[in-house]
PDB file of C-alpha atoms in Angstrom:
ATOM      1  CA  UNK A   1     -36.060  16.199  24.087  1.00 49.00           C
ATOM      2  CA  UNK A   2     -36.339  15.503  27.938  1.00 58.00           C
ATOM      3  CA  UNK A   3     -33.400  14.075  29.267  1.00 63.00           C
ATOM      4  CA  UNK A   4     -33.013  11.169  31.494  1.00 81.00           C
ATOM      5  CA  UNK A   5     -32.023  12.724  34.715  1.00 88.00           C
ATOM      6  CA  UNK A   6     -31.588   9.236  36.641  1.00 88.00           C
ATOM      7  CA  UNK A   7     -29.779   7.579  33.943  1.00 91.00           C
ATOM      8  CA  UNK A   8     -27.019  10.994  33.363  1.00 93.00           C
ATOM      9  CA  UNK A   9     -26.578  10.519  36.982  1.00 92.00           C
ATOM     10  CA  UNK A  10     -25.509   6.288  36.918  1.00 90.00           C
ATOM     11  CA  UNK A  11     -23.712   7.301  33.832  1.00 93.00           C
ATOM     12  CA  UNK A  12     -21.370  10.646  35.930  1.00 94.00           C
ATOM     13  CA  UNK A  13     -21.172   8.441  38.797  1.00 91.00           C
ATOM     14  CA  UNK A  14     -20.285   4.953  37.022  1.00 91.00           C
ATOM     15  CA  UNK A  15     -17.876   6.565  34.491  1.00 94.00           C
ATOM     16  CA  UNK A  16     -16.140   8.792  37.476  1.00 93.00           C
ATOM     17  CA  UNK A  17     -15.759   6.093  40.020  1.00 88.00           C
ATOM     18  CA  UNK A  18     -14.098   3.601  37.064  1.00 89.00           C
ATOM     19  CA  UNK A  19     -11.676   6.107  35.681  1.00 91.00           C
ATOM     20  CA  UNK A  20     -11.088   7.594  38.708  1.00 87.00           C
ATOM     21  CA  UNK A  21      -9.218  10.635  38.352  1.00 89.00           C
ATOM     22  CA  UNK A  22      -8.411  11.264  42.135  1.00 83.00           C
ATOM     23  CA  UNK A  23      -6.213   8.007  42.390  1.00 78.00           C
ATOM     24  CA  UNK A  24      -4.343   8.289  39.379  1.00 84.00           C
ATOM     25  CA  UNK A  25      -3.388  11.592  40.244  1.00 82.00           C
ATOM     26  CA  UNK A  26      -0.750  10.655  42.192  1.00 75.00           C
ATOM     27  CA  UNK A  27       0.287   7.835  40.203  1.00 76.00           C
ATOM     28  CA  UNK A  28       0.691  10.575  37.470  1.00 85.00           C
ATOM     29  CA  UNK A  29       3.657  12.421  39.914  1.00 78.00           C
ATOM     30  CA  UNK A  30       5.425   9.149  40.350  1.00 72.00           C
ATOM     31  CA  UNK A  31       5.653   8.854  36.635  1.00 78.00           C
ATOM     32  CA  UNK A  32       6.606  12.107  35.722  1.00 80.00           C
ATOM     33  CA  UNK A  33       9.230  12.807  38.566  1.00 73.00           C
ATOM     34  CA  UNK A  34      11.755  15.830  37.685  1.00 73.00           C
ATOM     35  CA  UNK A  35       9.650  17.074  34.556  1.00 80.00           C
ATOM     36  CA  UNK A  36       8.925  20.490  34.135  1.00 81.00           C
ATOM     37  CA  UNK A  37       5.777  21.563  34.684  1.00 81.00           C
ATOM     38  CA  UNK A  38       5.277  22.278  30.420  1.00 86.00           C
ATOM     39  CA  UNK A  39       6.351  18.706  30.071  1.00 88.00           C
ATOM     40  CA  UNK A  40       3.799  17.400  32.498  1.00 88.00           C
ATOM     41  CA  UNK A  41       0.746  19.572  31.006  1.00 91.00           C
ATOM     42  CA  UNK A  42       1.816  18.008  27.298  1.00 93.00           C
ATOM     43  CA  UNK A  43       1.937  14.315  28.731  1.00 94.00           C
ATOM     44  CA  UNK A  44      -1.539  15.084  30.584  1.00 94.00           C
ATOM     45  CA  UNK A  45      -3.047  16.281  27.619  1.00 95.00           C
ATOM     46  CA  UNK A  46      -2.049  13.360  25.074  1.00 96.00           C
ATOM     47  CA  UNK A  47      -2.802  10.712  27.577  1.00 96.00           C
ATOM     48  CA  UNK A  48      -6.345  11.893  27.922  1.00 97.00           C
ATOM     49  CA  UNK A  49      -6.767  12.781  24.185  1.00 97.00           C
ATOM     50  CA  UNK A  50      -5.613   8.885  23.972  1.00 96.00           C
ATOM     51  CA  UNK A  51      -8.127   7.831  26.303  1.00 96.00           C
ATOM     52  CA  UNK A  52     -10.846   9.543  25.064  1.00 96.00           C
ATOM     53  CA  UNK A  53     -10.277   8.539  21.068  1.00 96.00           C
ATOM     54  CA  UNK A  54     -10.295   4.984  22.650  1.00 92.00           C
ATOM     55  CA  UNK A  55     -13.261   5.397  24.762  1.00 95.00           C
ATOM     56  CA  UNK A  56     -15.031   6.605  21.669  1.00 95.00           C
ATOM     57  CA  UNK A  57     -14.737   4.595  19.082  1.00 92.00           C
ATOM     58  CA  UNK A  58     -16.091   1.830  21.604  1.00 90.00           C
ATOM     59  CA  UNK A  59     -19.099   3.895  22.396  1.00 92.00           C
ATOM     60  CA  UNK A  60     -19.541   4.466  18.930  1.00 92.00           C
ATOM     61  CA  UNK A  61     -18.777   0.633  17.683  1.00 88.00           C
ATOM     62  CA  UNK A  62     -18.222  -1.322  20.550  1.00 81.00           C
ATOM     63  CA  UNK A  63     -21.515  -3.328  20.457  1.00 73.00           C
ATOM     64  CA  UNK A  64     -21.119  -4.403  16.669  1.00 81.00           C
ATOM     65  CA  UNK A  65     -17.649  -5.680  17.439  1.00 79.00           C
ATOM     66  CA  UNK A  66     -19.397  -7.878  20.301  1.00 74.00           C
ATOM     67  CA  UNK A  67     -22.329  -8.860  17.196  1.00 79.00           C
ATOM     68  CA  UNK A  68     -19.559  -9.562  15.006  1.00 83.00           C
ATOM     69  CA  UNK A  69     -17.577 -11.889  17.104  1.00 81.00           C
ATOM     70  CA  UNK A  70     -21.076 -13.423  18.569  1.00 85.00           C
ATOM     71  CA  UNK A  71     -21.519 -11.707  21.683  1.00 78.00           C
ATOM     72  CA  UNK A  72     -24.606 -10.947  23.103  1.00 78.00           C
ATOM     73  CA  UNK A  73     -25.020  -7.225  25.186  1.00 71.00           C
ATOM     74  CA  UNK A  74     -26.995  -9.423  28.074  1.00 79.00           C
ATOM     75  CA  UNK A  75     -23.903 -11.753  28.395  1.00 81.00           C
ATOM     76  CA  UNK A  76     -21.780  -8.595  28.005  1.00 74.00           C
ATOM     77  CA  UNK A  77     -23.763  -6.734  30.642  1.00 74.00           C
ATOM     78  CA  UNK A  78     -23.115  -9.576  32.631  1.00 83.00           C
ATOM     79  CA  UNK A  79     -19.337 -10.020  32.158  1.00 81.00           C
ATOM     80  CA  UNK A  80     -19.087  -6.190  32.316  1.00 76.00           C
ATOM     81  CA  UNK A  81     -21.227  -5.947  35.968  1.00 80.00           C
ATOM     82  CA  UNK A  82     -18.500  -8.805  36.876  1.00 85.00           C
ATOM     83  CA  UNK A  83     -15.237  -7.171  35.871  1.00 77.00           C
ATOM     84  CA  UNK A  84     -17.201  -3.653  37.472  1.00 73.00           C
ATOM     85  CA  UNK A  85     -17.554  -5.718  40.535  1.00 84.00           C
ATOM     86  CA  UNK A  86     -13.982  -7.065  41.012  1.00 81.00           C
ATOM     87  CA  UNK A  87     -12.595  -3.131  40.614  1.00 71.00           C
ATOM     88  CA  UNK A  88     -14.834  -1.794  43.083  1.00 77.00           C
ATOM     89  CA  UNK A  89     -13.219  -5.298  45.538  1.00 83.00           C
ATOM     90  CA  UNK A  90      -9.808  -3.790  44.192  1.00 76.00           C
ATOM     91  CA  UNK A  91     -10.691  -0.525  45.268  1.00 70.00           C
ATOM     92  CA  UNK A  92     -12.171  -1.315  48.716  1.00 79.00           C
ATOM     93  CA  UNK A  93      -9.050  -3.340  49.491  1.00 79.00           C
ATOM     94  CA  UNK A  94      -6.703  -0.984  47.759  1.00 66.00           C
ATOM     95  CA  UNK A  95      -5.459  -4.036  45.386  1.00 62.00           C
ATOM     96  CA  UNK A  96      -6.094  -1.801  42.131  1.00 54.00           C
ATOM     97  CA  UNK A  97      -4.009   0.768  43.936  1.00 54.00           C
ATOM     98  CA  UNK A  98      -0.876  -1.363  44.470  1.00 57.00           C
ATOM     99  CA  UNK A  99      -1.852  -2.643  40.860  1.00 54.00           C
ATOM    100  CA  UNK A 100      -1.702   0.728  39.337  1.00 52.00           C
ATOM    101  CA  UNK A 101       1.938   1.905  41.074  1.00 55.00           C
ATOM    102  CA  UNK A 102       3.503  -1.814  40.405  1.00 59.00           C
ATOM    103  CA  UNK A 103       3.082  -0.735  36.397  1.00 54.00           C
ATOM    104  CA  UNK A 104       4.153   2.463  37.491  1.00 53.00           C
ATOM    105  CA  UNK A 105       7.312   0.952  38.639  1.00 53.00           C
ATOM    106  CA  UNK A 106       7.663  -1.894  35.940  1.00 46.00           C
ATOM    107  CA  UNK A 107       9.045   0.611  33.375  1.00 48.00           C
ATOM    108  CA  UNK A 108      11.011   3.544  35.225  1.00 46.00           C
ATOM    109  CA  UNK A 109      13.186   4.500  32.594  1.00 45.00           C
ATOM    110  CA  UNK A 110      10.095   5.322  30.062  1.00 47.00           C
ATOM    111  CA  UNK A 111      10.374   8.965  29.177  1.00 63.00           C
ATOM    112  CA  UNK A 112       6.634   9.727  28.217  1.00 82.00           C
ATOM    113  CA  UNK A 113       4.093   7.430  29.895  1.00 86.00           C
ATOM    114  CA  UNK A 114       1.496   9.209  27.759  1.00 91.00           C
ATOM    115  CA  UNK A 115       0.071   6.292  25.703  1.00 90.00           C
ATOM    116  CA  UNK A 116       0.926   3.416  28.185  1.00 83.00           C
ATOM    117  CA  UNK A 117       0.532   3.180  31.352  1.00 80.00           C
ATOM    118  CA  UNK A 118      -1.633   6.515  31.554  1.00 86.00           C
ATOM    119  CA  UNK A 119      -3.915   6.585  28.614  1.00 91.00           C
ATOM    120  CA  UNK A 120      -4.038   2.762  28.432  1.00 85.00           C
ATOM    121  CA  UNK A 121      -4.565   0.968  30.798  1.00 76.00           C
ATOM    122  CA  UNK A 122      -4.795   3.318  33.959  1.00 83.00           C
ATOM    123  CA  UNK A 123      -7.447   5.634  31.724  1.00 91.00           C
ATOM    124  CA  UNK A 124      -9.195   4.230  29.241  1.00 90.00           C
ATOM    125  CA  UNK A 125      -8.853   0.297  30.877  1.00 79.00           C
ATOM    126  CA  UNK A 126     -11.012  -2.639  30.651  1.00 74.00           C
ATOM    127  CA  UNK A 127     -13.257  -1.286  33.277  1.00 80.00           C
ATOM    128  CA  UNK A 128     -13.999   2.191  31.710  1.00 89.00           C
ATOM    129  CA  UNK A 129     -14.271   0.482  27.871  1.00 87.00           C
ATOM    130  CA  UNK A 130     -16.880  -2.092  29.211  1.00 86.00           C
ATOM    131  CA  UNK A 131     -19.028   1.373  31.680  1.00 90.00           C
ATOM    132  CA  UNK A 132     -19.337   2.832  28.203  1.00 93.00           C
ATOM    133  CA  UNK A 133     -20.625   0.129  26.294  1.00 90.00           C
ATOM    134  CA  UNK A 134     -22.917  -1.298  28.799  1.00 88.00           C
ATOM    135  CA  UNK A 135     -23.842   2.365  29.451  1.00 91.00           C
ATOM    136  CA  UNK A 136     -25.091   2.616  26.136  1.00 91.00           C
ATOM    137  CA  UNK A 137     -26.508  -0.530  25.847  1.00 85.00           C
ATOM    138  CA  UNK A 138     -29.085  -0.193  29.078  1.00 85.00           C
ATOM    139  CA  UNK A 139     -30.103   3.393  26.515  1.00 87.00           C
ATOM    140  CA  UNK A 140     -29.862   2.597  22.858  1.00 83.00           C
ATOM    141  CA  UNK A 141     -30.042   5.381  20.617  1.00 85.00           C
ATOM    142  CA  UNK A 142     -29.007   9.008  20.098  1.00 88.00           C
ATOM    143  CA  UNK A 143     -29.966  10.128  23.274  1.00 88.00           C
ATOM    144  CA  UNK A 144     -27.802   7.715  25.085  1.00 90.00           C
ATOM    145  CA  UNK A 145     -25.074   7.636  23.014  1.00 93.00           C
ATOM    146  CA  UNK A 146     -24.840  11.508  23.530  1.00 93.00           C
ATOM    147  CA  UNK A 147     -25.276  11.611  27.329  1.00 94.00           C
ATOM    148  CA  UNK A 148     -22.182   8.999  27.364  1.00 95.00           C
ATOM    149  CA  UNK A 149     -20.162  10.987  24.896  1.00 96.00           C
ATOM    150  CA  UNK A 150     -20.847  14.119  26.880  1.00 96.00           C
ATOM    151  CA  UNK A 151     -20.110  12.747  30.375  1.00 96.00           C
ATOM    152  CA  UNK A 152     -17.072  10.750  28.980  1.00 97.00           C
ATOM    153  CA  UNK A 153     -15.838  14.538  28.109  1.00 97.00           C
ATOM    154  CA  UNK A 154     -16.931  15.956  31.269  1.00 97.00           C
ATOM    155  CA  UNK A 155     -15.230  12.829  33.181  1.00 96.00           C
ATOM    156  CA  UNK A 156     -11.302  13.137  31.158  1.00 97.00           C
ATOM    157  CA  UNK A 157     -11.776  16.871  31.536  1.00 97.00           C
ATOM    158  CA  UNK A 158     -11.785  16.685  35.049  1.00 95.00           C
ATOM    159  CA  UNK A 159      -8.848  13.674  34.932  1.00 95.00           C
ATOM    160  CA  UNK A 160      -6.931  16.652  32.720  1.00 96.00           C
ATOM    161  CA  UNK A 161      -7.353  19.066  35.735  1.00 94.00           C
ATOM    162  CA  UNK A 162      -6.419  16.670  38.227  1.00 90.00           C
ATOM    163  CA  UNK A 163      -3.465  15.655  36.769  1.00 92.00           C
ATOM    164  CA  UNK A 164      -2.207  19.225  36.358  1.00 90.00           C
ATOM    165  CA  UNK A 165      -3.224  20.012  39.587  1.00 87.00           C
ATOM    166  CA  UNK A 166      -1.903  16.904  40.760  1.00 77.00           C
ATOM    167  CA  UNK A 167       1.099  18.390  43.105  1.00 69.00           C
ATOM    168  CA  UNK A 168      -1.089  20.484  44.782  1.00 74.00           C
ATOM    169  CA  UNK A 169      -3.408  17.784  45.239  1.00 66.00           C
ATOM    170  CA  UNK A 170      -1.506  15.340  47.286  1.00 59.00           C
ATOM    171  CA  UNK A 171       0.010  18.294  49.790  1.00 66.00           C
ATOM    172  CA  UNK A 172      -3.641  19.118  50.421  1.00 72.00           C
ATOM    173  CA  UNK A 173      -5.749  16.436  50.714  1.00 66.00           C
ATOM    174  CA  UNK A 174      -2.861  13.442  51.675  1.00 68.00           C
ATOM    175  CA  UNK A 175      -2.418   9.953  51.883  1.00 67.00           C
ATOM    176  CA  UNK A 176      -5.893   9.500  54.669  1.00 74.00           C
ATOM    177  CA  UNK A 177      -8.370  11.569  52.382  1.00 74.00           C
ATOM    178  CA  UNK A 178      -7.564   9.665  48.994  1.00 65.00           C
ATOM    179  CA  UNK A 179      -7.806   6.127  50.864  1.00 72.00           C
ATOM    180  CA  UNK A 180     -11.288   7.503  52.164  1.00 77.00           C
ATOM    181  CA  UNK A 181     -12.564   8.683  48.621  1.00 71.00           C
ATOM    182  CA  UNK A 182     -11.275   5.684  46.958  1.00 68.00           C
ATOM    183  CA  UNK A 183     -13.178   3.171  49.685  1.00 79.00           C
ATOM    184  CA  UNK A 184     -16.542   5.285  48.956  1.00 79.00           C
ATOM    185  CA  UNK A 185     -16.309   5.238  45.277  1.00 71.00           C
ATOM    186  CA  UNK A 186     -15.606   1.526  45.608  1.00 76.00           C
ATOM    187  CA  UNK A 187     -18.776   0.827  47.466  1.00 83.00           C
ATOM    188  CA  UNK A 188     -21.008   2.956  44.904  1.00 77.00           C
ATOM    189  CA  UNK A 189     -19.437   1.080  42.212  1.00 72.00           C
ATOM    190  CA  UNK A 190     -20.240  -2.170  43.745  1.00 83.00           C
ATOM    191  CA  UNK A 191     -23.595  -1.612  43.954  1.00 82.00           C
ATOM    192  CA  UNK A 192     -23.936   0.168  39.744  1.00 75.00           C
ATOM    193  CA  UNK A 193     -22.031  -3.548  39.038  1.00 79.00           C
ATOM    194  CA  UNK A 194     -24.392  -5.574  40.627  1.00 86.00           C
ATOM    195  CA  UNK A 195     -27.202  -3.290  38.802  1.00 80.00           C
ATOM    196  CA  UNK A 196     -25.625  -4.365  35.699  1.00 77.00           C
ATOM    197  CA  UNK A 197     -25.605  -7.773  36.353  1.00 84.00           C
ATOM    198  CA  UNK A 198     -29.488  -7.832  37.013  1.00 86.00           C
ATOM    199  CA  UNK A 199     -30.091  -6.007  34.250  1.00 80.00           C
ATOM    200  CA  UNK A 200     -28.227  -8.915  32.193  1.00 80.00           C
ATOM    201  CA  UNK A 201     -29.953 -11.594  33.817  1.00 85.00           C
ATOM    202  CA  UNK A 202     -33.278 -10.453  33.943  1.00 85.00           C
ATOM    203  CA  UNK A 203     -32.650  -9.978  29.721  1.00 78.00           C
ATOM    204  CA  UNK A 204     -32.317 -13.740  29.747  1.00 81.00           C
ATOM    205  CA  UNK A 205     -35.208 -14.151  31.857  1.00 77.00           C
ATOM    206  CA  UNK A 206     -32.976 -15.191  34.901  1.00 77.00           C
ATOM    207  CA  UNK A 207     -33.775 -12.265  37.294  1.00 62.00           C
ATOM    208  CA  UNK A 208     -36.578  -9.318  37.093  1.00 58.00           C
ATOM    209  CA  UNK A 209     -34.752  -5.653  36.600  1.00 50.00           C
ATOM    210  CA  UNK A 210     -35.111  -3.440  39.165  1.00 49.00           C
ATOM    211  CA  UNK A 211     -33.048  -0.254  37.092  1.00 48.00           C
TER     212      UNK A 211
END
């Protein structure tokens, strides 16, 4: 079986950029302050064993839930490039930022922020749920559905490292370098949204796909 090169690639970068491990990071210290650094590694690890059940069972089912309520993949490709399109604004103008540390701060007194806010909705949110079903959808079959599941591992490993290495993280890199990241990652994910959009449109007959 030859793998799609191009189409691992949207999938790393799409699935990377919307969970976006280097910006919760720090979120994760402001929600674990005075914790141990045992108790931080077992939060980490439910919260992304959480997020990835989640993100699976919508890979695996989430476009005959859409069938069985009557929606379409096209119009969900569409809606999905949308909501894709308003995180990567978010992101450019650091609104999903502020978003993310006001739910930090709406709960203070919760003692394991495993399940909510980390795992759901800063993790596995409505932006990462509708990358892997549209992801899927643009490559139906076993093929896709493994590259997803695969880089969906690859992608909460790497959240699981982050947020352990999270202290370290924010005394080397800073306030300046995250911004920066963040703004790039917002731009790249504008332009995978607007891909999914056209690839929507053009299966209504609207617009010709260029992916």
């Amino acid at each position: 079986m030859i793998l799609d090169t191009a189409y691992m690639i949207t999938a790393f970068v799409t699935l990377l950029v919307v969970i976006d491990p280097i910006a919760i990071a720090p979120l994760f210290l402001a929600m674990t302050p005075n914790m141990t650094s045992a108790q931080r590694e077992r939060i980490a690890r439910r919260a992304v064993l959480v997020a990835g059940l989640i993100l699976i069972v919508f890979a695996l089912a989430g476009e005959e839930v859409l069938d069985f309520i009557g929606i379409s993949m096209p119009a969900f490709r569409v809606a999905g490039g949308i909501l894709l399109f308003l995180t990567a604004l978010d992101m450019l103008f650091e609104r999903r930022t502020k978003r993310r540390e006001d739910t930090t701060e709406a709960d203070p007194d919760h003692e394991d922020p495993s399940v909510f806010p980390l795992a759901i909705p800063l993790i596995a949110g409505p932006g990462a749920i509708a990358s892997v079903i549209l992801l899927i959808g643009r490559k139906p079959g076993g093929e896709g559905l493994l590259i997803v599941l695969t880089i969906t591992a690859i992608v909460l490993f790497f959240m699981y490292v982050m947020l352990r290495l999270s202290s370290r993280l924010e005394q080397a890199m800073g306030k300046v370098a995250i911004n920066v990241f963040t703004r790039i990652f917002g731009m790249l994910l504008a332009a995978l949204s607007v891909q999914f959009v056209l690839d929507g449109l053009a299966e209504f007959g609207f617009a010709t796909s260029l992916g």
